CSV table of C-alpha atoms in Angstrom, one decimal:
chain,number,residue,atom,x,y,z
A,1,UNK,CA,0.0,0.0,0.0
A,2,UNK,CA,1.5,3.6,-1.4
A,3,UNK,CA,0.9,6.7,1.3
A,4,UNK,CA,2.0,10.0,0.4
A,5,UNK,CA,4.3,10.8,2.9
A,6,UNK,CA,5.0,14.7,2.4
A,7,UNK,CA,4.4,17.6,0.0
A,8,UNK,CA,7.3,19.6,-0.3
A,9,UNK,CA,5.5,22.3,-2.2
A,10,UNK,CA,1.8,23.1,-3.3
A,11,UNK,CA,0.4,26.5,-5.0
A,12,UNK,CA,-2.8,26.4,-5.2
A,13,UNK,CA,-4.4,29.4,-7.1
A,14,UNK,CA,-6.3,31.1,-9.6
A,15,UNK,CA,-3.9,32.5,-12.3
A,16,UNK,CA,-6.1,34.7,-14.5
A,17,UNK,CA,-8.9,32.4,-14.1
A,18,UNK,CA,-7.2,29.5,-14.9
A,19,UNK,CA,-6.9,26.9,-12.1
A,20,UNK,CA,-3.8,25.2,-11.2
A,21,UNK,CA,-1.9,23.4,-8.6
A,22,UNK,CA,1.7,21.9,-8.4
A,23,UNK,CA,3.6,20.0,-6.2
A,24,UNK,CA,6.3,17.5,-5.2
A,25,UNK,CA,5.2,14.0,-3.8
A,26,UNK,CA,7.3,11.5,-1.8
A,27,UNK,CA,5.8,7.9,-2.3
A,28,UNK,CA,6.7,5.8,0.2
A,29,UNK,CA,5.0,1.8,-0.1
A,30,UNK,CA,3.7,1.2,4.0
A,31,UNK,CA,3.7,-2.6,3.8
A,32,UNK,CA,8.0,-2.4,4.2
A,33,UNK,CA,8.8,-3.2,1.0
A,34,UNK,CA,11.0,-0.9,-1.8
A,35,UNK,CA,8.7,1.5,-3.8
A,36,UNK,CA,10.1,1.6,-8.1
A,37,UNK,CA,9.7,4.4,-10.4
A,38,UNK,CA,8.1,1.5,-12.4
A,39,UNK,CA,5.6,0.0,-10.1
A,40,UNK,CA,4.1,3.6,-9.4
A,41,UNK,CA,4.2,4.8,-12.6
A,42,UNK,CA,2.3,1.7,-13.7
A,43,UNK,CA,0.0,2.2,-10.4
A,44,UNK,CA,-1.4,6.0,-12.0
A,45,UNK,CA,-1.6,4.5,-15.5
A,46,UNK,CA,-4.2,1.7,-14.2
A,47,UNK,CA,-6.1,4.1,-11.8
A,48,UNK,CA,-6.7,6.3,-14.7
A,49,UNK,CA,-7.5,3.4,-17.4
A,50,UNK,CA,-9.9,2.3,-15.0
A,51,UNK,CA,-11.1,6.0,-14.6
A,52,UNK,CA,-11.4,6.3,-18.6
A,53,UNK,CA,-14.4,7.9,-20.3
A,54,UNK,CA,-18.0,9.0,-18.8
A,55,UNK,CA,-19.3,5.6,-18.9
A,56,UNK,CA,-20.3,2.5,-17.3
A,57,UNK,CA,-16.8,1.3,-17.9
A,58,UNK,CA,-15.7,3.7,-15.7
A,59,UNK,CA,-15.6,2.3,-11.8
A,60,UNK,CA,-17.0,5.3,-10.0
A,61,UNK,CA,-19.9,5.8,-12.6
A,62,UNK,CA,-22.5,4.6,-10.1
A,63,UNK,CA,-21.2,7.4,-8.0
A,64,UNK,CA,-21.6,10.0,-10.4
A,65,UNK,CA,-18.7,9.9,-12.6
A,66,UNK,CA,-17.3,13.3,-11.1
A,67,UNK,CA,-14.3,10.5,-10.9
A,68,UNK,CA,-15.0,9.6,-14.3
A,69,UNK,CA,-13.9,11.3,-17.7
A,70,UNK,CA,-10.0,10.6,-17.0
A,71,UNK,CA,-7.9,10.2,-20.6
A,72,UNK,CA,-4.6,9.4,-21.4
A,73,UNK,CA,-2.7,12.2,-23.7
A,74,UNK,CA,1.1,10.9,-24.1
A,75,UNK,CA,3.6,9.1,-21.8
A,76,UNK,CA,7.3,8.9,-21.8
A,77,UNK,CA,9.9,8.0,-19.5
A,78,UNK,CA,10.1,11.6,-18.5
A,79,UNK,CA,6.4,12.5,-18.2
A,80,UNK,CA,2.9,11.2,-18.0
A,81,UNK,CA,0.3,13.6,-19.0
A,82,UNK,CA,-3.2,12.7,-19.0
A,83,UNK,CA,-6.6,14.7,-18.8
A,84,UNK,CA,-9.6,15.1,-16.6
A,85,UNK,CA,-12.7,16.1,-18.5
A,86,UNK,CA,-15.9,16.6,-15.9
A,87,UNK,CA,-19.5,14.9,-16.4
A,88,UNK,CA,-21.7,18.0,-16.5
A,89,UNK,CA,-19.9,21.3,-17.7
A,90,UNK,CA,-17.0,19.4,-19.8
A,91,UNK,CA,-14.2,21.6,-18.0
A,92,UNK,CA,-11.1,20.2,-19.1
A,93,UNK,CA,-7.8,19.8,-16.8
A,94,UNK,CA,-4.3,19.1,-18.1
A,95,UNK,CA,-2.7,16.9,-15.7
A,96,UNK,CA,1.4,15.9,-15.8
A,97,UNK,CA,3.7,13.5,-13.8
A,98,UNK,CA,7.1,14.6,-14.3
A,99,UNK,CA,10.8,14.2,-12.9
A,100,UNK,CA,10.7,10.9,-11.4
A,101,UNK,CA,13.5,10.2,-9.0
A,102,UNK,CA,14.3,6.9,-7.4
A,103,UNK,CA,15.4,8.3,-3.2
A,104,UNK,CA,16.4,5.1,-1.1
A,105,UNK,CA,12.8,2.9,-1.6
A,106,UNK,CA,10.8,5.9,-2.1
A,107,UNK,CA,9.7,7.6,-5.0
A,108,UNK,CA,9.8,11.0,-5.5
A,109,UNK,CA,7.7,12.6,-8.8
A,110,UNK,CA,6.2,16.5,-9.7
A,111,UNK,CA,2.6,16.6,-10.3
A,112,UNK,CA,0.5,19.1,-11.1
A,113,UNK,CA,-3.1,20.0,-12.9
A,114,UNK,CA,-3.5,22.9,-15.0
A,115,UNK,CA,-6.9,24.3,-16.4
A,116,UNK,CA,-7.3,24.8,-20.1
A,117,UNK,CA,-8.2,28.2,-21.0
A,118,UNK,CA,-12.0,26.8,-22.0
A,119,UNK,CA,-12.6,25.9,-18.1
A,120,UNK,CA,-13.4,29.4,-16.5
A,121,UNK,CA,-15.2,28.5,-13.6
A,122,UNK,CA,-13.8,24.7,-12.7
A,123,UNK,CA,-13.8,26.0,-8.8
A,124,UNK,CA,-10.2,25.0,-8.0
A,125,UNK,CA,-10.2,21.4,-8.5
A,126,UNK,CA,-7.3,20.6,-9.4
A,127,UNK,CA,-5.7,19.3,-6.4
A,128,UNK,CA,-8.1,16.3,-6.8
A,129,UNK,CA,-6.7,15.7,-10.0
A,130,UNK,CA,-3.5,14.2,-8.9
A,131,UNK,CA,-5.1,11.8,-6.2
């Protein structure tokens, strides 16, 4: 099991009146064992294909699908950047895992969620974006 262990920096504001956040995450894995680049990176890619779409194929449509509408846009070994598209007003979020370092058996990546300029009005949610 993967606990966040510290965030080293977070901004959260409205620039213009597009919302954003970034920050740096430490991933540590609780059950004692070492934590790789690899296995966490392949952790986010299944949480958001199983997130994919505003569908019934998506596992929190029952709930909503506020959880819903995730995509993925590119990956690399450098950066992961997928999108968040919401159920009702279609605001659309750019989000990016970049700079991966390996420290001891933690993992240590940047994250942040950016607005696109068509999502005036999203309320500031992209902090939820990178959980």
């Amino acid at each position: 099991m993967m606990t966040i262990l510290a965030f080293l920096a977070l901004i959260s504001y409205a620039y213009g009146q597009h919302a954003h956040c970034y920050m740096q995450l430490t991933v540590s894995d609780t059950s004692g064992g070492s934590l790789t680049i690899q296995t966490l990176n392949d952790s986010l890619v299944k949480m958001v294909q199983s997130r994919m779409g505003n569908t019934s194929a998506c596992v929190y449509y029952s709930q909503g699908a506020e959880f819903c509408g995730y995509s993925i846009v590119s990956m690399s070994t450098t950066d992961n950047h997928f999108q968040h598209t919401t159920p009702v007003h279609h605001y659309t979020d750019d989000i990016n895992f970049s700079e991966w370092t390996q420290s001891g058996s933690d993992v240590v990546v940047q994250a942040g969620s950016k607005s696109e300029p068509t999502s005036i009005g999203d309320y500031d949610t992209n902090f939820c974006n990178i959980f």
